[in-house]
Amino acid sequence: MRFLIAAVLLLFALLGAAFAALNGGSVHYDFLLAQPDLPKGVTLLAVLVLGWLLGGLSAWLGRGLSRVGGRNRRRDGNGPA
Amino acid sequence: MNPLLLLFLLLPVAFLSGWWSARRAGVQRSAVRRDDLSSSYFRGLNYLLNEQPDKAIEEFLKLAEANRDTLETHLALGNLFRRRGEVDRAIRVHQHLIARPNLGEDLKTMALLELGEDYMRAGLLDRAETLFADLVAMNAQAPSALRHLIAICQHERDWHKAILYARRLEETSGEPQSLQIAHFYCELAERAHAHGALQEAEEHLGQAFAARPGFVRAWMLRGRFAAMASDPAAAISAYEQALEADLDYVPEILPALLDAYARAQQMARAEQVLGSIVARYEGVSPVLALARIYARRDGHTRAVGFLSGQLRQRPSVRGLVQLMDTTLEGAGDVEANLRLLRDLTAALLEGQALYRCTHCGFGARAHHWQCPSCKNWSSLRPVHGATGA
């Protein structure tokens, strides 16, 4: 199982590297405070990684909030012991 | 499909994959932790069931260190030990909880309160008092701590402190404590009177009346003090006020009041007061007292007539005994008196249970093979004794 996951991750890394190499041209961005020229492929990959991290963060925060709520309910005697 | 649109779809896909993987990792982590907790719990339970409570406590305390969520469970465990009379173990659990550095303020005060109760149960009242006083000073769990402090002061008969704490409890919780406070002042008055400090005793009675106007015990004490000071007029006045304050204490007040009437030679007034009480009070005590006055003044026939008339309305064993005594002393119409006694005895027996359940105490006039209350079979047995079958 671990080998399969490692193989898939390697495949995606290769695809990402190939994608970045094929789209080496730069794109002009305007962030109001800064106007950088960034490589097309790398930017896309960075945005995907950022989306993945944000998904993980939202799941982690959701679990934390539900844990705190459960503890409060138990302390007030409204929830399961 | 537009390839650019596919690129845009990649963003939500990345978000969802991140969300899913984080959730999955969290579930796995909590499952591992739960496994650890439940194995510790089962180990602790196993020790408990094997009558090895000390090892069980160790296990449970280790668990408390690992997880804050189990603190309430430990408070409950400590209470359980205390209720079972294993106070030393309860003290250990609660002391351990208090010693924990990361304990929240609310849980710490709760554990302190429980520890105080442990000390009370163990008879270490001075330690319990210090703990509860600290809690009151911190204004944490103050009403409960004050209630315990009042209980300790009552046990030690320290009425001055008890009054202070009761007043503080009234302020903090809003619960009226006037009855308790008035009783505490009465205790002080009795103590002062016993030591010969009559003025101080009277002052304490005044304070009891200030705490609870018309307090029956204070009137009774004032009557008793007056009677002891050979002032029957004042005693009569105080006892009559006591009767007005609470008619339920008639059996307690009447003997002393009648004695005061006799000393003051005011038997006419006694008859008048007793007549008014008979009309308002359902018990038999004033009837018996009035019958004794009639017997002395008008003879036994009048007393028997009055007693029998009243006993038909309020059947009573004490009344029956007095009726028999009066009849024996005065003779009179034997057959009529016997008929009256028979009727009264029948009235007394009416409503008395002939059978009683040996399991739950349920009383019944007729026999049942199955108890109507607790549903046990063959548990209803005949009642023996004066009113039994």
Short mmCIF file of N, CA, C and O in Angstrom, two decimals, chain B residues 238-286:
data_model
loop_
_atom_site.label_atom_id
_atom_site.label_comp_id
_atom_site.label_asym_id
_atom_site.label_seq_id
_atom_site.Cartn_x
_atom_site.Cartn_y
_atom_site.Cartn_z
N ALA B 238 -46.35 35.23 77.86
CA ALA B 238 -45.45 34.71 76.83
C ALA B 238 -45.98 33.42 76.21
O ALA B 238 -45.98 33.25 74.98
N TYR B 239 -46.49 32.52 77.06
CA TYR B 239 -47.00 31.24 76.53
C TYR B 239 -48.24 31.47 75.66
O TYR B 239 -48.44 30.78 74.65
N GLU B 240 -49.08 32.43 76.07
CA GLU B 240 -50.26 32.71 75.23
C GLU B 240 -49.84 33.27 73.86
O GLU B 240 -50.44 32.94 72.83
N GLN B 241 -48.77 34.09 73.88
CA GLN B 241 -48.25 34.60 72.60
C GLN B 241 -47.70 33.45 71.75
O GLN B 241 -47.85 33.44 70.54
N ALA B 242 -47.06 32.49 72.42
CA ALA B 242 -46.52 31.33 71.70
C ALA B 242 -47.65 30.54 71.03
O ALA B 242 -47.53 30.09 69.88
N LEU B 243 -48.78 30.40 71.76
CA LEU B 243 -49.92 29.68 71.19
C LEU B 243 -50.46 30.43 69.97
O LEU B 243 -50.85 29.82 68.97
N GLU B 244 -50.49 31.75 70.07
CA GLU B 244 -50.97 32.54 68.94
C GLU B 244 -50.02 32.42 67.75
O GLU B 244 -50.43 32.42 66.60
N ALA B 245 -48.69 32.31 68.06
CA ALA B 245 -47.69 32.26 66.99
C ALA B 245 -47.77 30.96 66.20
O ALA B 245 -47.66 30.96 64.97
N ASP B 246 -47.95 29.84 66.90
CA ASP B 246 -48.01 28.55 66.20
C ASP B 246 -48.78 27.55 67.05
O ASP B 246 -48.28 27.06 68.07
N LEU B 247 -49.98 27.21 66.58
CA LEU B 247 -50.87 26.34 67.36
C LEU B 247 -50.39 24.88 67.38
O LEU B 247 -50.83 24.08 68.20
N ASP B 248 -49.46 24.56 66.45
CA ASP B 248 -48.98 23.17 66.39
C ASP B 248 -48.20 22.76 67.64
O ASP B 248 -47.98 21.57 67.86
N TYR B 249 -47.73 23.77 68.41
CA TYR B 249 -46.92 23.44 69.58
C TYR B 249 -47.76 23.37 70.85
O TYR B 249 -47.20 23.44 71.96
N VAL B 250 -49.08 23.21 70.72
CA VAL B 250 -49.98 23.13 71.88
C VAL B 250 -49.52 22.07 72.89
O VAL B 250 -49.41 22.36 74.08
N PRO B 251 -49.24 20.81 72.46
CA PRO B 251 -48.85 19.80 73.46
C PRO B 251 -47.60 20.18 74.23
O PRO B 251 -47.43 19.79 75.38
N GLU B 252 -46.71 20.96 73.60
CA GLU B 252 -45.46 21.36 74.22
C GLU B 252 -45.68 22.52 75.20
O GLU B 252 -45.03 22.59 76.24
N ILE B 253 -46.63 23.40 74.84
CA ILE B 253 -46.83 24.64 75.62
C ILE B 253 -47.78 24.42 76.80
O ILE B 253 -47.60 24.98 77.88
N LEU B 254 -48.83 23.60 76.58
CA LEU B 254 -49.93 23.51 77.55
C LEU B 254 -49.52 23.17 78.99
O LEU B 254 -49.96 23.87 79.91
N PRO B 255 -48.68 22.13 79.22
CA PRO B 255 -48.36 21.80 80.62
C PRO B 255 -47.79 22.99 81.38
O PRO B 255 -48.22 23.29 82.49
N ALA B 256 -46.82 23.70 80.75
CA ALA B 256 -46.20 24.84 81.41
C ALA B 256 -47.21 25.97 81.59
O ALA B 256 -47.22 26.65 82.63
N LEU B 257 -48.05 26.17 80.59
CA LEU B 257 -49.05 27.26 80.66
C LEU B 257 -50.05 26.99 81.79
O LEU B 257 -50.37 27.89 82.58
N LEU B 258 -50.52 25.72 81.88
CA LEU B 258 -51.49 25.37 82.92
C LEU B 258 -50.86 25.53 84.31
O LEU B 258 -51.51 25.98 85.26
N ASP B 259 -49.57 25.17 84.40
CA ASP B 259 -48.86 25.35 85.66
C ASP B 259 -48.81 26.83 86.06
O ASP B 259 -49.04 27.20 87.22
N ALA B 260 -48.55 27.69 85.05
CA ALA B 260 -48.48 29.13 85.31
C ALA B 260 -49.86 29.66 85.74
O ALA B 260 -49.96 30.48 86.66
N TYR B 261 -50.93 29.17 85.07
CA TYR B 261 -52.29 29.59 85.45
C TYR B 261 -52.57 29.20 86.91
O TYR B 261 -53.13 29.98 87.68
N ALA B 262 -52.16 27.97 87.26
CA ALA B 262 -52.41 27.48 88.62
C ALA B 262 -51.66 28.34 89.64
O ALA B 262 -52.21 28.71 90.68
N ARG B 263 -50.42 28.69 89.33
CA ARG B 263 -49.62 29.51 90.25
C ARG B 263 -50.22 30.91 90.39
O ARG B 263 -50.21 31.50 91.47
N ALA B 264 -50.74 31.42 89.27
CA ALA B 264 -51.32 32.78 89.31
C ALA B 264 -52.78 32.75 89.77
O ALA B 264 -53.40 33.81 89.84
N GLN B 265 -53.29 31.55 90.01
CA GLN B 265 -54.69 31.35 90.42
C GLN B 265 -55.63 32.01 89.41
O GLN B 265 -56.49 32.83 89.76
N GLN B 266 -55.41 31.68 88.15
CA GLN B 266 -56.25 32.24 87.09
C GLN B 266 -56.92 31.09 86.32
O GLN B 266 -56.82 31.03 85.09
N MET B 267 -57.59 30.18 87.04
CA MET B 267 -58.15 29.00 86.36
C MET B 267 -59.33 29.37 85.46
O MET B 267 -59.60 28.68 84.47
N ALA B 268 -60.00 30.47 85.77
CA ALA B 268 -61.10 30.90 84.90
C ALA B 268 -60.55 31.30 83.53
O ALA B 268 -61.11 30.93 82.49
N ARG B 269 -59.42 32.00 83.58
CA ARG B 269 -58.78 32.40 82.31
C ARG B 269 -58.28 31.17 81.57
O ARG B 269 -58.36 31.08 80.33
N ALA B 270 -57.75 30.19 82.35
CA ALA B 270 -57.27 28.95 81.73
C ALA B 270 -58.40 28.26 80.97
O ALA B 270 -58.22 27.81 79.83
N GLU B 271 -59.58 28.21 81.61
CA GLU B 271 -60.73 27.55 80.99
C GLU B 271 -61.12 28.26 79.70
O GLU B 271 -61.40 27.63 78.67
N GLN B 272 -61.08 29.58 79.77
CA GLN B 272 -61.46 30.39 78.60
C GLN B 272 -60.47 30.17 77.44
O GLN B 272 -60.88 29.92 76.30
N VAL B 273 -59.18 30.20 77.75
CA VAL B 273 -58.15 30.01 76.71
C VAL B 273 -58.24 28.61 76.12
O VAL B 273 -58.20 28.41 74.90
N LEU B 274 -58.39 27.59 77.01
CA LEU B 274 -58.48 26.20 76.54
C LEU B 274 -59.71 26.02 75.64
O LEU B 274 -59.64 25.32 74.62
N GLY B 275 -60.80 26.64 76.01
CA GLY B 275 -62.02 26.56 75.19
C GLY B 275 -61.77 27.08 73.78
O GLY B 275 -62.20 26.47 72.79
N SER B 276 -61.05 28.19 73.70
CA SER B 276 -60.78 28.76 72.36
C SER B 276 -59.82 27.87 71.58
O SER B 276 -59.91 27.74 70.36
N ILE B 277 -58.87 27.22 72.30
CA ILE B 277 -57.91 26.34 71.58
C ILE B 277 -58.62 25.08 71.08
O ILE B 277 -58.37 24.62 69.96
N VAL B 278 -59.53 24.52 71.92
CA VAL B 278 -60.26 23.30 71.52
C VAL B 278 -60.98 23.54 70.20
O VAL B 278 -61.03 22.65 69.32
N ALA B 279 -61.49 24.73 70.03
CA ALA B 279 -62.24 25.03 68.80
C ALA B 279 -61.32 25.11 67.59
O ALA B 279 -61.74 24.83 66.46
N ARG B 280 -60.04 25.48 67.82
CA ARG B 280 -59.14 25.72 66.68
C ARG B 280 -58.13 24.60 66.45
O ARG B 280 -57.60 24.44 65.36
N TYR B 281 -57.85 23.80 67.47
CA TYR B 281 -56.79 22.79 67.39
C TYR B 281 -57.41 21.39 67.31
O TYR B 281 -58.33 21.07 68.06
N GLU B 282 -56.89 20.56 66.38
CA GLU B 282 -57.52 19.25 66.13
C GLU B 282 -57.09 18.18 67.12
O GLU B 282 -57.76 17.16 67.25
N GLY B 283 -55.98 18.39 67.81
CA GLY B 283 -55.45 17.36 68.71
C GLY B 283 -56.28 17.22 69.98
O GLY B 283 -57.25 17.97 70.21
N VAL B 284 -55.86 16.28 70.84
CA VAL B 284 -56.66 15.95 72.01
C VAL B 284 -56.12 16.60 73.29
O VAL B 284 -56.83 16.65 74.31
N SER B 285 -54.91 17.18 73.22
CA SER B 285 -54.28 17.73 74.44
C SER B 285 -55.14 18.78 75.15
O SER B 285 -55.35 18.68 76.37
N PRO B 286 -55.67 19.81 74.44
CA PRO B 286 -56.47 20.80 75.17
C PRO B 286 -57.76 20.21 75.73
O PRO B 286 -58.22 20.63 76.80
#
